[in-house]
Coordinates of C-alpha atoms in Angstrom, one line a residue:
M1 CA 86.4 106.2 81.6
N2 CA 85.7 103.0 84.0
N3 CA 82.0 102.4 85.0
I4 CA 80.5 101.2 88.2
C5 CA 77.9 98.6 89.3
L6 CA 76.8 98.8 92.7
N7 CA 76.2 95.3 93.7
M8 CA 73.7 94.6 97.4
I9 CA 72.1 91.3 98.3
V10 CA 69.0 93.2 100.4
K11 CA 66.2 91.8 102.7
N12 CA 63.3 94.1 104.4
E13 CA 65.5 97.2 103.9
S14 CA 62.6 99.4 102.6
E15 CA 62.9 101.9 105.3
I16 CA 66.4 102.9 104.6
I17 CA 67.5 101.7 101.3
V18 CA 66.8 105.1 99.4
D19 CA 69.1 107.2 102.0
T20 CA 71.6 104.1 101.3
F21 CA 71.5 104.9 97.4
N22 CA 71.9 108.9 98.0
N23 CA 74.6 108.8 100.5
L24 CA 76.8 106.5 97.8
R25 CA 75.3 108.5 94.8
K26 CA 76.8 111.7 96.4
S27 CA 80.5 110.7 96.4
I28 CA 80.7 107.7 93.7
E29 CA 79.1 107.8 90.1
I30 CA 77.1 104.4 90.0
N31 CA 76.5 103.2 86.3
K32 CA 74.1 100.5 87.1
F33 CA 72.2 99.2 90.6
I34 CA 72.5 95.1 90.7
I35 CA 70.7 94.2 93.6
S36 CA 69.8 90.6 94.7
D37 CA 66.7 90.9 97.5
T38 CA 67.1 87.4 99.4
G39 CA 63.3 87.1 100.3
S40 CA 61.8 90.5 101.3
T41 CA 58.7 90.5 102.9
D42 CA 58.1 94.5 103.3
D43 CA 58.0 96.7 100.2
T44 CA 61.9 96.8 99.3
I45 CA 61.4 95.8 96.4
Q46 CA 58.9 98.4 95.3
V47 CA 60.9 101.2 96.9
M48 CA 64.0 100.4 94.8
Q49 CA 62.3 100.0 91.6
D50 CA 60.3 103.7 92.1
Y51 CA 63.4 104.7 93.4
F52 CA 65.6 103.8 90.3
L53 CA 62.9 104.6 87.5
K54 CA 62.4 108.4 89.1
N55 CA 66.1 108.8 88.7
N56 CA 66.7 107.1 85.7
L57 CA 69.0 104.4 86.7
E58 CA 69.8 101.5 85.1
F59 CA 69.2 98.6 87.3
E60 CA 68.6 94.9 87.8
I61 CA 66.4 93.3 90.8
H62 CA 67.0 89.6 91.1
N63 CA 64.6 87.3 93.3
D64 CA 67.2 84.8 94.7
K65 CA 66.8 82.4 97.6
W66 CA 68.3 82.6 100.8
I67 CA 71.6 79.8 101.6
N68 CA 74.1 81.8 103.3
F69 CA 76.0 84.7 102.7
G70 CA 79.1 83.3 100.8
H71 CA 76.4 81.8 98.6
N72 CA 74.3 84.6 98.2
R73 CA 77.2 87.2 97.5
N74 CA 78.3 85.1 95.1
L75 CA 75.1 84.8 93.5
A76 CA 74.4 88.3 93.6
L77 CA 78.1 88.8 92.3
S78 CA 77.3 86.5 89.0
H79 CA 74.7 89.0 88.1
C80 CA 77.1 91.4 87.2
S81 CA 79.3 89.3 85.0
G82 CA 80.0 91.3 81.5
K83 CA 77.5 94.2 82.8
S84 CA 80.3 96.6 84.2
D85 CA 84.4 97.3 84.5
Y86 CA 84.4 97.6 87.9
I87 CA 81.4 96.1 91.1
L88 CA 81.4 98.1 94.1
F89 CA 79.9 96.1 97.5
F90 CA 77.9 97.9 100.2
D91 CA 75.1 97.1 103.2
A92 CA 72.1 98.9 103.4
D93 CA 73.3 99.9 106.3
D94 CA 76.8 101.3 105.5
R95 CA 76.8 104.8 105.4
L96 CA 79.8 107.0 103.6
E97 CA 81.2 109.5 105.7
G98 CA 83.4 112.4 104.5
E99 CA 84.4 112.7 101.5
L100 CA 85.7 110.1 99.2
K101 CA 87.7 110.9 96.1
L102 CA 88.4 107.7 93.4
P103 CA 91.5 107.8 91.9
T104 CA 91.5 106.5 87.8
L105 CA 90.6 103.2 88.4
T106 CA 93.2 100.2 87.0
A107 CA 93.8 98.5 89.6
D108 CA 92.3 95.0 90.3
I109 CA 91.1 95.5 93.7
Y110 CA 90.7 98.3 96.0
G111 CA 90.5 98.5 99.8
L112 CA 88.1 101.1 101.1
K113 CA 88.9 102.4 104.5
Y114 CA 85.9 101.4 107.0
K115 CA 84.9 102.3 110.7
S116 CA 83.5 99.8 112.9
A117 CA 80.2 100.3 114.4
N118 CA 81.5 99.1 117.8
S119 CA 82.6 101.6 120.7
Q120 CA 86.2 101.6 119.9
G121 CA 85.6 102.6 116.4
F122 CA 88.4 100.7 114.4
I123 CA 89.8 101.6 110.9
Y124 CA 90.6 99.2 108.6
F125 CA 90.8 98.6 105.1
R126 CA 88.1 95.9 103.4
K127 CA 88.1 94.9 100.1
G128 CA 85.0 97.4 98.2
L129 CA 85.9 97.5 94.9
I130 CA 86.9 94.8 92.5
R131 CA 87.4 94.1 88.9
N132 CA 84.9 92.5 87.5
T133 CA 85.3 88.7 87.5
V134 CA 89.0 89.0 89.2
A135 CA 87.3 87.4 92.7
K136 CA 84.6 85.6 94.8
W137 CA 83.0 85.8 98.3
I138 CA 84.4 82.9 101.0
G139 CA 82.3 82.2 104.0
V140 CA 78.9 81.4 105.3
I141 CA 79.2 84.5 107.4
H142 CA 81.8 87.0 108.2
E143 CA 82.3 86.5 104.2
T144 CA 85.1 88.0 102.5
I145 CA 86.5 88.7 99.1
M146 CA 89.2 86.4 98.1
P147 CA 91.4 86.8 94.4
L148 CA 91.0 84.6 92.0
Y149 CA 94.2 85.1 90.6
E150 CA 97.7 85.3 91.7
N151 CA 99.4 88.3 91.5
L152 CA 96.4 90.7 90.9
N153 CA 97.3 94.6 91.7
Q154 CA 95.7 95.7 95.2
V155 CA 95.1 99.3 96.0
E156 CA 94.0 101.1 99.1
I157 CA 92.4 104.4 99.0
D158 CA 93.0 106.3 101.7
G159 CA 91.6 109.9 102.2
N160 CA 89.4 112.1 104.6
Y161 CA 86.5 109.6 104.1
Y162 CA 85.3 106.0 106.0
I163 CA 82.4 103.8 105.1
Q164 CA 80.5 104.0 108.7
T165 CA 79.7 100.1 108.8
G166 CA 76.0 99.8 110.4
H167 CA 74.0 97.5 112.8
F168 CA 70.4 99.4 111.7
G169 CA 69.7 97.2 109.3
S170 CA 67.0 94.2 109.3
R171 CA 68.8 91.8 110.0
S172 CA 70.3 93.9 113.4
N173 CA 66.3 94.0 114.7
N174 CA 66.9 90.5 115.6
P175 CA 67.4 90.1 119.3
N176 CA 69.0 86.5 118.8
K177 CA 71.3 87.7 115.8
Y178 CA 74.5 87.2 117.8
L179 CA 73.9 84.1 119.6
E180 CA 72.7 82.7 116.3
D181 CA 75.8 83.9 114.2
A182 CA 78.3 82.2 116.8
L183 CA 76.4 78.9 116.3
I184 CA 76.4 79.2 112.7
L185 CA 80.4 80.2 113.0
E186 CA 80.8 77.4 115.8
E187 CA 79.4 74.7 113.1
A188 CA 80.9 75.9 110.1
F189 CA 84.4 75.9 112.4
H190 CA 84.1 72.3 113.3
N191 CA 83.5 71.5 109.3
E192 CA 86.8 73.1 108.0
P193 CA 90.0 71.2 107.4
D194 CA 92.6 72.1 110.2
T195 CA 94.5 74.1 107.6
S196 CA 91.8 76.3 106.1
I197 CA 91.7 79.8 106.1
L198 CA 88.1 79.9 107.0
K199 CA 88.9 77.8 110.2
T200 CA 90.5 80.9 111.7
R201 CA 88.2 83.5 110.7
Y202 CA 85.1 81.4 112.1
A203 CA 87.3 81.1 115.6
H204 CA 87.6 85.2 115.5
Y205 CA 83.8 85.7 114.3
C206 CA 82.8 82.9 116.7
A207 CA 84.5 84.8 119.5
T208 CA 83.3 88.3 118.8
S209 CA 79.6 87.0 118.6
Y210 CA 79.7 85.4 121.7
Y211 CA 81.0 88.5 123.4
S212 CA 78.4 90.6 121.4
H213 CA 75.6 88.0 122.9
G214 CA 77.3 88.5 126.6
D215 CA 78.7 84.8 126.7
I216 CA 81.8 86.1 128.0
S217 CA 83.1 82.7 128.9
K218 CA 82.3 81.0 125.2
S219 CA 84.1 84.5 124.1
I220 CA 87.0 83.5 126.1
E221 CA 87.1 80.2 124.6
W222 CA 87.0 81.2 120.8
F223 CA 89.4 84.0 121.7
K224 CA 91.9 81.4 123.0
N225 CA 91.4 79.2 119.9
R226 CA 92.2 82.0 117.1
I227 CA 95.6 82.6 119.3
K228 CA 96.1 79.2 119.2
L229 CA 95.7 78.8 115.3
R230 CA 98.1 81.9 114.6
K231 CA 100.6 79.3 112.2
N232 CA 97.2 78.7 109.9
S233 CA 96.4 82.2 108.5
P234 CA 98.5 85.2 107.6
D235 CA 95.7 87.6 109.3
F236 CA 97.6 88.8 112.0
N237 CA 95.2 91.5 112.6
E238 CA 92.5 88.9 113.4
E239 CA 95.2 87.3 116.4
Y240 CA 95.9 91.2 117.5
L241 CA 92.0 91.5 118.1
A242 CA 91.9 88.2 120.1
Y243 CA 94.3 90.0 122.6
R244 CA 93.0 93.2 122.7
Y245 CA 89.4 91.5 123.6
L246 CA 90.8 89.3 125.8
G247 CA 92.5 92.1 127.9
M248 CA 89.0 93.8 127.8
I249 CA 87.6 90.9 129.1
Y250 CA 89.7 90.1 131.8
K251 CA 89.5 93.9 132.8
E252 CA 86.2 94.2 133.2
N253 CA 86.0 91.4 135.7
A254 CA 88.6 93.0 137.5
E255 CA 91.7 90.6 136.7
Y256 CA 93.9 93.7 135.9
S257 CA 97.0 91.8 136.4
L258 CA 96.1 89.1 133.4
A259 CA 94.3 92.1 131.5
I260 CA 97.8 93.6 131.4
D261 CA 99.7 90.5 131.0
T262 CA 97.9 89.9 128.1
W263 CA 98.0 92.7 125.9
L264 CA 101.9 93.0 126.3
T265 CA 102.1 89.2 125.3
G266 CA 99.7 90.4 122.4
W267 CA 102.2 93.5 121.7
N268 CA 105.2 91.0 121.9
H269 CA 103.9 89.7 118.4
H270 CA 102.4 92.4 117.4
S271 CA 104.8 94.9 117.9
S272 CA 103.5 98.3 115.8
K273 CA 100.2 98.1 117.8
A274 CA 100.1 101.4 120.3
E275 CA 96.8 100.2 121.3
L276 CA 97.8 97.0 123.6
L277 CA 100.3 99.7 125.2
Y278 CA 97.7 102.0 125.4
E279 CA 95.5 99.9 127.5
A280 CA 98.5 98.3 129.6
S281 CA 99.7 101.5 130.5
S282 CA 96.3 103.2 131.0
T283 CA 95.0 99.9 133.5
H284 CA 98.3 100.4 134.9
G285 CA 97.4 104.1 135.9
E286 CA 93.9 103.7 136.8
I287 CA 95.2 101.5 139.8
G288 CA 97.7 103.4 140.7
N289 CA 100.7 102.4 139.1
Y290 CA 101.9 105.5 137.8
R291 CA 105.2 104.4 137.2
L292 CA 104.8 101.2 135.0
A293 CA 102.1 103.4 133.2
Y294 CA 104.5 105.7 132.1
E295 CA 107.1 103.2 131.2
I296 CA 104.6 101.0 129.2
A297 CA 103.4 104.1 127.4
L298 CA 106.9 105.2 126.4
W299 CA 107.9 102.0 124.8
G300 CA 105.2 103.1 122.3
K301 CA 107.3 106.5 121.5
D302 CA 108.8 105.1 118.5
I303 CA 105.6 103.5 116.7
I304 CA 103.3 106.9 117.2
N305 CA 106.1 108.9 115.6
S306 CA 106.0 106.2 112.7
P307 CA 103.2 105.9 109.9
I308 CA 100.3 103.7 111.1
D309 CA 100.5 100.0 110.1
Q310 CA 97.8 99.8 107.8
N311 CA 98.1 95.8 108.0
Y312 CA 95.8 96.2 110.9
C313 CA 92.7 97.8 112.3
F314 CA 93.6 101.2 113.6
E315 CA 92.4 103.7 116.4
E316 CA 93.9 107.1 115.0
N317 CA 93.5 109.1 118.6
I318 CA 95.9 106.7 119.8
Y319 CA 98.5 107.2 117.7
K320 CA 97.8 111.1 117.7
Y321 CA 96.5 111.9 121.3
G322 CA 96.1 108.6 123.3
L323 CA 99.8 107.3 124.0
N324 CA 101.0 111.2 124.3
Y325 CA 98.4 111.8 126.9
L326 CA 99.3 108.8 128.7
I327 CA 103.1 109.6 128.9
S328 CA 102.8 113.1 129.8
R329 CA 100.3 112.4 132.9
Y330 CA 102.0 109.6 134.1
G331 CA 105.0 110.8 133.4
I332 CA 104.2 114.2 135.6
L333 CA 102.4 112.1 138.4
S334 CA 106.4 109.9 138.6
G335 CA 108.0 113.1 138.9
I336 CA 109.2 113.3 135.3
Y337 CA 109.1 116.1 133.1
D338 CA 111.4 116.0 129.8
Q339 CA 109.1 112.9 127.8
P340 CA 106.2 114.5 129.4
F341 CA 106.9 117.9 127.8
K342 CA 107.7 115.8 124.3
A343 CA 104.4 114.4 124.5
L344 CA 102.2 118.0 125.1
V345 CA 104.3 118.8 122.1
N346 CA 103.4 116.1 120.3
I347 CA 99.8 116.6 121.0
A348 CA 99.7 120.4 120.3
N349 CA 101.0 119.3 117.0
Q350 CA 97.6 117.4 116.3
P351 CA 94.0 119.5 115.0
F352 CA 91.9 120.2 118.2
Y353 CA 90.5 117.0 120.0
S354 CA 88.4 117.7 123.0
I355 CA 88.6 120.6 125.8
E356 CA 89.4 118.1 128.4
L357 CA 92.5 117.7 126.4
V358 CA 93.4 121.2 126.2
D359 CA 92.7 121.6 130.0
H360 CA 95.5 118.7 130.3
V361 CA 97.9 120.2 128.2
I362 CA 97.5 123.4 130.4
E363 CA 97.2 121.4 133.6
S364 CA 100.2 119.5 132.8
L365 CA 102.5 122.4 131.4
N366 CA 101.7 124.2 134.5
K367 CA 103.1 121.5 136.9
I368 CA 106.3 121.6 134.5
L369 CA 107.1 125.0 134.9
N370 CA 106.1 125.1 138.9
S371 CA 108.5 121.7 139.4
N372 CA 112.1 124.0 139.2
V373 CA 113.2 121.3 136.4
Q374 CA 115.4 122.3 133.5
I375 CA 113.9 121.6 130.3
H376 CA 116.0 122.4 127.1
T377 CA 113.5 122.7 124.2
D378 CA 113.5 125.0 120.9
I379 CA 111.5 128.1 120.6
C380 CA 109.7 126.7 118.1
F381 CA 108.0 124.4 120.2
L382 CA 107.2 126.7 123.0
E383 CA 105.4 128.5 120.2
K384 CA 103.4 126.0 118.6
L385 CA 102.2 125.4 122.9
I386 CA 101.5 129.1 123.0
N387 CA 99.2 128.8 119.7
Y388 CA 97.5 125.7 121.2
I389 CA 96.6 126.8 124.5
N390 CA 95.1 130.6 123.3
N391 CA 93.6 129.1 120.3
H392 CA 91.3 126.2 121.4
D393 CA 88.6 126.7 123.9
C394 CA 89.3 125.1 127.7
T395 CA 87.8 125.7 130.8
L396 CA 90.7 126.8 132.8
T397 CA 90.8 130.4 131.1
T398 CA 92.7 132.0 134.5
M399 CA 95.2 129.5 134.2
R400 CA 95.8 129.1 130.1
N401 CA 96.7 133.5 130.1
E402 CA 99.0 133.2 133.4
L403 CA 100.5 130.0 131.5
S404 CA 100.9 131.9 128.4
Q405 CA 102.5 135.0 129.8
L406 CA 104.8 132.9 131.0
L407 CA 105.6 130.7 127.9
M408 CA 106.4 133.5 125.8
A409 CA 108.5 135.1 127.9
Y410 CA 110.4 131.6 128.0
T411 CA 110.6 132.4 124.1
Q412 CA 112.6 135.4 124.7
K413 CA 115.5 132.7 125.9
T414 CA 117.3 130.2 123.8
N415 CA 117.7 127.4 125.9
G416 CA 114.5 126.7 127.4
F417 CA 113.1 127.0 130.7

């Protein structure tokens, strides 16, 4: 059986580090802990030593001078050489949620599923578990793992889990964190050759750092820089996010036409991204353009009925519920009922999401039934809708009961209603 070494860099994490170790050990058997401390001034080192000794765990703690993230990650990685089969990377403020079941380890690099700490909660895969000595870190900040050899076997581990990235570690206590990051990234960008993959990565994270700092003008400038560099990098995810963020900024400034145009331009380049259609559709709906909102949401019908493109980060709820909600809401407001009905069935096929969404399904079905428009559907779809509205909590109990009786009556027919 392959053994796993946990490799971390830490500084002043005494308040959270024990919880970090306990969180990981619930799901992953870690055979050795190799930690690089980059200058803690609290009792982080003592807390770790006490924990390892108390739990009879094999460990090494190294005191390393801080240079930058790429340098220090590689220094920490070098401490693991020849001491394990695989190396697991984890930050002190990351938390494993759900149940991660590791397969029998045979691949060179494994992508683990992460969830971002921002309000959107993007899901994405990141190289988090590697065979010893097959990769290195690159980048002064927002560093990433780069394979050392061609044709390495890379596998993504999916499942009912994710690693929640955190913003509660020691570094996040710095009120100027994002500005300092942006300035470091801007300098690094200008020091990289024009053909460098790192140049595009620095542009992306420079933009997001300025955005998080609140400097909207600079964030717009750097998101545009990232889009201009699209031919320099195979990472289409960063470019997709540039369009996504740019549109959000324009919308926040009430520049709705510019926001919608930005999202649709992005979708033209990244046609598997339902999120861009969702943003454009919902914004049209919010400003009263119901028919346009419906038509744009409908463009994503085939996307949400296909497997999610996991080459990008993604918001799973948009694929499960979001676009179907918009199709049903704005279709009905436009006097269209056939596709909205199908969208409601799609929602009913998914697990419970919220009381508000159940209320939406009930209200929408009620409007369709009262429209006197003939909807041709299979009995099984009617039964799914009946089960959905009856088996989930809602606030519209009277309407639900009446609707349930009507739908049950329609199941006696074979051609819908």
